[in-house]
């Protein structure tokens, strides 16, 4: 069987998908965009390769060209089946990139029909009658409505995707899914639309969709669809390397779950909140002060640097944003620079949890990681990973999507790392 090649539109999404592939027994590696040209790596032993891009909120042309470059890389490895991973809450406005990237990938691959399956029931994301729910609430009534970058104000997946593509988007409800994979395949094969949103509210239904599309060259969705793939024989992959350096949490996420995790961590963890006004005024000075703060903490403590503990922080940032400087970019810049400085042996941090997809992309870019080996699952869609920075420092990272993970995750995830 040839390798599965996946393209994820953000970094936490890539490790989310890799977590679920590993759960199905796949020996899987995540390759950040910077690693695509790396000649040092041999990815041939992996059963699945997930390319991590930072294209979710990129300009459309850049998202398309990066995705095609990732596809060419995966084809050069010999992959013949592809999985385009986007967010289980879609995270894409009318100007968004999911439609254009699907158009580009399917045209390049000569594919006439691709399923659209955002469901991830283990994290409460389900599609019923074409409508996306988050923990039982309509997507448009969930916290995604106020997301700083990709506010979701509709819930019907076809209505979100259709404005992004000239190709028709159809829907298949749960009846053919519940009739089993042969019936679903007939229903899919009778579609003339290029994209077909398929209902799924359980892992059993995702299993049916995965079997019905097992011959498809291209599938698309959240990471949940991977939980439906046929399990592989137990992997013979060596265990992930565990480092022993200092521990850090970098949170640039404003999501509801992250704010709960920050509040929980603040009850016992040394913490530094980013002062956005000072970040806009003198970013280099704030970086220096942040590093002084880290250096002053007990080396055995987990240290937290965070951007948001209340939605009021985002309102304040909007008020402060002047002169074309984007506070969100500045926050990403600061957290990424802190990660790079903190992993310098002089500071000694090598175990880091990063909260937020965009934030994770900025941090992984800044560290210059060429690949991420996947370790133990921490929570649905979140795992430990291992990589080596461009300066040769071995690090363990957990990249956490904004709304994933238990409230005590910043304190307890370390227990899953072992070592
Ligand atoms: N105080 C702030 N003011 C303005 N922007 C901020 C502030 N704090 C964080 N941000 C920005 O908000 C964005 C949060 O996006 P990110 O993807 O990292 O988290 P998320 O949306 O919660 O996670 P996910 O995409 O995984 O659901 C980042 O660009 C971050 O820099
Ligand atoms: O699919 C999800 O919900 C996550 O992997 C994600 O992409 C959030 O950024």
XYZ file of C-alpha atoms and ligand atoms in Angstrom:
459
model
C 0.000 0.000 0.000
C 1.430 3.425 -0.914
C 1.971 6.185 1.608
C -0.915 8.470 2.517
C -0.009 12.094 1.844
C -1.796 14.772 3.850
C -1.794 18.554 3.631
C -2.924 20.443 6.740
C -3.789 24.142 6.610
C -2.338 24.834 10.050
C 0.213 23.282 12.376
C -2.061 22.160 15.198
C -4.305 20.660 12.531
C -1.313 18.688 11.237
C -0.493 17.180 14.627
C -4.229 16.670 15.235
C -4.431 14.545 12.080
C -1.157 12.794 12.915
C -2.519 11.949 16.385
C -5.524 10.216 14.842
C -3.469 8.440 12.171
C -1.102 7.173 14.889
C -4.160 5.966 16.814
C -5.063 3.831 13.785
C -1.577 2.321 13.847
C 0.003 4.477 11.113
C 3.695 5.218 11.420
C 3.327 8.940 10.707
C 5.573 11.976 10.446
C 4.684 15.677 10.263
C 6.762 17.780 7.889
C 6.494 21.542 8.448
C 6.584 23.577 5.229
C 10.257 24.449 5.807
C 11.124 20.745 5.715
C 9.807 20.243 2.170
C 13.124 21.040 0.551
C 15.222 19.218 3.126
C 17.567 16.711 1.569
C 18.618 15.221 4.920
C 15.375 13.462 5.638
C 14.274 10.076 4.380
C 10.515 9.822 4.787
C 10.166 6.548 2.877
C 9.613 4.363 5.934
C 6.508 6.281 7.040
C 3.011 5.061 6.187
C 1.655 8.603 6.288
C 3.310 11.984 5.790
C 1.445 15.107 6.932
C 2.676 18.431 5.573
C 1.981 21.293 7.995
C 1.248 24.585 6.235
C 0.247 27.981 7.609
C -2.310 28.705 4.930
C -5.594 28.965 6.801
C -5.607 32.747 6.840
C -2.982 33.372 4.148
C -3.895 35.277 0.961
C -5.684 32.901 -1.439
C -2.891 32.808 -4.046
C -0.292 31.938 -1.409
C -2.508 29.241 0.135
C -3.022 27.654 -3.295
C 0.635 27.748 -4.308
C 1.842 26.422 -0.922
C -0.708 23.604 -1.085
C 0.338 22.641 -4.612
C 3.986 22.679 -3.552
C 3.083 20.341 -0.672
C 1.214 18.081 -3.118
C 4.246 17.940 -5.432
C 6.476 17.081 -2.464
C 4.135 14.253 -1.418
C 3.935 12.980 -4.999
C 7.725 13.001 -5.167
C 7.730 10.673 -2.122
C 5.463 8.270 -4.027
C 2.146 9.123 -2.310
C -0.872 8.271 -4.444
C -3.689 9.076 -1.978
C -4.157 12.503 -0.452
C -6.016 14.015 2.493
C -6.622 17.765 2.695
C -7.050 18.565 6.406
C -8.872 21.719 7.465
C -10.523 22.668 10.710
C -13.347 20.680 12.284
C -15.050 24.043 12.774
C -14.182 24.969 9.170
C -12.522 28.280 10.194
C -12.880 29.869 6.803
C -14.783 32.983 5.782
C -16.291 33.755 2.344
C -12.825 34.977 1.339
C -11.254 31.811 2.751
C -9.010 29.230 1.251
C -10.690 25.839 1.587
C -12.583 26.154 -1.720
C -9.640 27.508 -3.753
C -7.256 24.888 -2.325
C -9.752 22.069 -2.974
C -10.214 23.385 -6.546
C -6.455 23.448 -7.098
C -5.763 20.017 -5.580
C -8.652 18.273 -7.313
C -7.831 19.859 -10.698
C -4.165 18.917 -10.399
C -5.083 15.344 -9.463
C -7.841 15.061 -12.104
C -10.418 14.296 -9.408
C -14.090 14.935 -10.206
C -15.629 14.389 -6.768
C -14.261 14.861 -3.252
C -15.942 14.355 0.099
C -16.063 17.195 2.633
C -16.087 15.750 6.167
C -15.312 18.220 8.962
C -16.815 15.980 11.709
C -14.691 15.072 14.706
C -17.176 13.554 17.191
C -14.454 12.840 19.806
C -14.160 16.629 20.098
C -17.896 17.312 19.798
C -17.919 18.376 16.122
C -20.702 16.656 14.172
C -22.492 17.211 10.860
C -26.210 16.442 10.824
C -28.358 17.234 7.764
C -25.454 19.216 6.363
C -25.218 21.446 9.452
C -22.080 21.645 11.604
C -22.526 21.450 15.381
C -19.958 22.119 18.109
C -20.761 20.335 21.349
C -24.417 20.243 20.291
C -24.590 23.971 19.416
C -24.849 25.291 15.891
C -21.386 26.379 14.695
C -22.689 29.941 14.366
C -23.784 29.883 18.026
C -20.483 28.456 19.271
C -17.505 30.482 20.428
C -16.255 30.385 16.809
C -18.665 33.247 16.104
C -16.209 35.686 17.697
C -12.940 34.124 16.489
C -10.404 36.952 15.914
C -9.316 35.692 12.459
C -12.061 33.448 11.103
C -15.453 34.255 12.659
C -18.009 31.596 11.729
C -21.464 33.101 11.281
C -23.141 30.267 9.361
C -23.497 26.569 10.178
C -24.518 24.804 6.952
C -21.244 23.513 5.525
C -22.317 23.804 1.886
C -23.312 27.442 2.463
C -19.889 28.187 3.933
C -17.977 26.420 1.166
C -20.066 27.434 -1.868
C -19.023 31.139 -1.901
C -15.391 29.991 -2.063
C -15.667 27.886 -5.238
C -17.326 28.011 -8.671
C -17.824 24.229 -8.428
C -21.128 22.872 -7.092
C -21.323 21.643 -3.493
C -23.864 18.895 -2.685
C -24.866 17.123 0.528
C -25.430 13.517 1.552
C -27.343 12.936 4.769
C -26.936 10.071 7.217
C -29.353 7.620 5.512
C -26.862 6.332 2.881
C -24.113 6.420 5.510
C -26.136 4.220 7.855
C -26.916 1.891 4.947
C -23.208 0.960 4.868
C -20.180 1.588 2.692
C -21.493 -0.107 -0.480
C -24.665 2.023 -0.446
C -22.742 5.176 0.384
C -20.343 4.528 -2.482
C -23.307 4.227 -4.868
C -24.712 7.507 -3.504
C -21.344 9.222 -3.889
C -20.752 7.861 -7.389
C -24.133 9.177 -8.519
C -23.190 12.746 -7.520
C -22.348 15.236 -10.225
C -21.199 17.945 -7.798
C -17.427 18.334 -7.345
C -17.753 18.512 -3.544
C -20.035 16.437 -1.359
C -20.599 17.266 2.308
C -21.315 13.974 4.085
C -23.086 13.757 7.447
C -21.237 12.091 10.313
C -22.016 12.241 14.017
C -20.138 9.139 15.201
C -16.858 7.360 14.617
C -18.848 4.415 13.222
C -20.241 6.702 10.510
C -16.752 8.052 9.826
C -15.658 4.422 9.374
C -18.340 3.927 6.715
C -17.262 7.117 4.890
C -13.592 6.116 5.054
C -14.357 2.666 3.592
C -16.654 4.096 0.891
C -13.891 6.499 -0.186
C -10.940 4.115 0.197
C -10.331 4.239 -3.580
C -10.642 8.036 -3.765
C -7.430 9.806 -4.666
C -8.404 12.860 -2.619
C -10.472 13.149 0.546
C -10.940 16.256 2.675
C -12.054 17.076 6.161
C -11.120 17.442 9.794
C -8.986 14.826 11.459
C -11.991 12.691 12.452
C -12.150 10.945 9.078
C -8.732 9.417 9.850
C -10.295 7.590 12.796
C -12.395 5.697 10.257
C -9.412 4.421 8.257
C -8.642 0.700 8.376
C -6.317 0.123 11.335
C -2.734 -0.755 10.489
C -0.788 -3.505 12.188
C 0.870 -2.152 15.323
C 3.641 0.173 14.293
C 7.241 -0.862 14.742
C 8.321 2.774 15.009
C 10.896 3.459 17.721
C 9.472 5.428 20.685
C 9.643 9.201 20.438
C 12.700 10.803 22.060
C 11.916 12.618 25.296
C 14.067 15.575 26.323
C 14.703 16.694 29.876
C 14.926 20.470 29.649
C 12.843 23.213 31.257
C 9.094 23.388 30.591
C 7.201 26.259 28.987
C 3.644 26.993 27.845
C 3.231 29.625 25.104
C -0.390 30.601 24.532
C -1.466 32.948 21.752
C -4.924 31.431 21.517
C -8.047 33.362 22.471
C -10.345 30.337 22.234
C -12.761 29.397 25.002
C -10.940 26.185 25.938
C -7.572 27.945 26.047
C -8.924 30.729 28.247
C -10.146 28.035 30.661
C -6.727 26.376 30.562
C -4.988 29.697 31.200
C -7.319 30.451 34.136
C -6.607 27.015 35.588
C -2.837 27.405 35.133
C -2.867 30.845 36.778
C -3.896 29.219 40.063
C -0.409 27.741 40.466
C 1.963 28.462 37.596
C 4.416 31.368 37.302
C 2.948 33.369 34.435
C 3.595 36.407 32.280
C 0.796 38.110 30.383
C 1.761 39.929 27.204
C 1.143 43.658 27.485
C -0.065 44.510 23.980
C 0.402 48.260 24.376
C 4.068 47.748 25.302
C 4.436 45.114 22.584
C 3.309 47.659 20.001
C 5.516 50.404 21.461
C 8.797 48.506 21.852
C 8.701 44.817 20.894
C 12.436 44.133 21.357
C 12.341 45.543 24.893
C 9.365 43.350 25.790
C 11.202 40.332 24.394
C 14.189 41.059 26.623
C 11.973 41.501 29.673
C 10.134 38.272 28.883
C 13.420 36.378 28.745
C 14.467 37.943 32.068
C 11.184 36.723 33.530
C 11.795 33.170 32.294
C 15.359 33.195 33.596
C 14.169 34.254 37.055
C 11.786 31.326 37.552
C 12.460 28.065 39.381
C 14.032 25.755 36.743
C 11.694 22.921 37.768
C 8.532 25.000 37.362
C 6.329 25.023 34.275
C 6.264 28.667 33.123
C 3.363 30.206 31.205
C 3.512 33.147 28.774
C 0.065 34.024 27.473
C -1.722 36.658 25.428
C -5.386 36.413 26.345
C -7.392 35.531 29.424
C -10.508 37.506 28.547
C -12.197 38.493 25.292
C -11.775 42.100 26.486
C -8.082 41.683 25.578
C -9.077 41.438 21.905
C -11.325 44.501 22.156
C -8.425 46.444 23.694
C -6.106 45.294 20.889
C -8.530 46.512 18.261
C -8.503 49.911 19.934
C -4.702 49.922 20.071
C -4.221 48.835 16.462
C -3.045 51.907 14.590
C -0.611 52.735 11.821
C -1.035 49.437 10.016
C 0.518 47.393 12.846
C -1.473 44.216 13.461
C -1.453 43.224 17.165
C -2.150 39.587 16.234
C 1.015 39.442 14.121
C 3.006 41.110 16.892
C 1.754 38.564 19.458
C 2.767 35.722 17.115
C 6.147 37.397 16.603
C 6.800 37.718 20.335
C 5.805 34.147 21.211
C 7.850 32.804 18.288
C 10.911 34.804 19.381
C 10.490 33.684 22.984
C 10.439 30.061 21.779
C 13.648 30.573 19.799
C 15.433 32.316 22.701
C 14.121 29.919 25.355
C 15.473 26.868 23.516
C 18.921 28.420 23.432
C 20.964 26.182 25.809
C 21.668 29.252 27.946
C 17.968 29.254 28.910
C 17.537 25.491 28.725
C 13.868 25.083 27.765
C 13.184 22.047 25.578
C 9.641 20.968 26.443
C 6.987 23.370 25.181
C 3.215 23.376 24.865
C 1.967 25.888 22.282
C -1.705 26.880 22.278
C -3.294 28.047 19.022
C -2.904 27.043 15.398
C -1.511 30.319 14.069
C 0.699 30.643 17.128
C 2.000 27.103 16.636
C 2.837 27.873 13.008
C 4.802 30.944 14.062
C 6.665 29.012 16.787
C 7.564 26.018 14.597
C 8.780 28.365 11.839
C 10.877 30.277 14.321
C 12.447 27.097 15.707
C 13.175 25.895 12.165
C 11.983 22.314 12.675
C 12.240 20.091 9.584
C 10.058 17.299 10.897
C 8.005 16.273 13.909
C 8.001 12.685 15.125
C 4.694 11.849 16.790
C 4.497 10.605 20.389
C 1.744 9.978 22.894
C -1.748 11.427 22.685
C -2.535 14.000 25.386
C -6.197 14.573 24.496
C -8.279 13.975 21.346
C -6.361 15.721 18.560
C -3.349 16.713 20.699
C -0.100 14.778 21.071
C 3.521 15.169 22.066
C 6.002 15.470 19.227
C 9.767 15.591 18.868
C 11.979 17.620 16.559
C 15.373 19.278 16.253
C 15.670 23.033 15.867
C 17.769 24.695 13.177
C 20.425 25.269 15.831
C 20.482 21.568 16.708
C 18.489 21.622 19.960
C 16.258 18.585 20.596
C 12.761 19.673 21.661
C 9.423 18.156 22.582
C 6.417 20.149 21.487
C 2.689 19.779 21.981
C 0.751 21.909 19.511
C -2.748 22.452 20.887
C -5.664 23.649 18.809
C -7.507 26.494 20.493
C -10.556 24.557 21.585
C -8.908 21.216 22.356
C -7.729 19.719 25.623
C -8.959 19.465 29.202
C -8.931 22.453 31.542
C -5.899 21.163 33.468
C -3.937 20.327 30.337
C -1.113 22.855 30.869
C -0.395 21.163 34.210
C -1.067 17.507 33.407
C 0.113 17.052 29.786
C 3.683 16.584 31.055
C 2.670 13.287 32.663
C 1.935 11.890 29.185
C 5.382 12.846 27.938
C 7.195 10.337 30.141
C 10.966 10.050 29.994
N -4.304 40.216 22.801
C -4.345 39.937 21.491
N -4.662 40.896 20.604
C -4.742 40.629 19.292
N -4.488 39.439 18.744
C -4.161 38.465 19.585
C -4.067 38.664 20.986
N -3.723 37.494 21.545
C -3.600 36.621 20.564
N -3.860 37.187 19.380
C -3.805 36.554 18.053
O -4.974 35.760 17.878
C -4.645 34.693 16.995
C -5.089 33.416 17.655
O -5.013 32.414 16.683
P -4.489 30.982 16.999
O -4.761 30.180 15.769
O -3.096 30.993 17.494
O -5.392 30.493 18.202
P -6.847 29.830 18.097
O -7.587 30.464 17.000
O -7.423 29.820 19.448
O -6.454 28.339 17.745
P -6.987 27.364 16.591
O -6.744 28.047 15.265
O -6.086 26.204 16.784
O -8.411 27.110 16.884
C -3.135 34.742 16.769
O -2.853 35.375 15.529
C -2.655 35.593 17.940
O -1.435 36.265 17.694
O -9.715 20.361 13.227
C -9.539 21.000 14.260
O -10.458 21.411 14.980
C -8.127 21.400 14.614
O -7.208 20.466 14.143
C -7.827 22.699 14.012
O -7.529 22.769 12.848
C -7.979 23.913 14.861
O -7.043 24.886 14.451
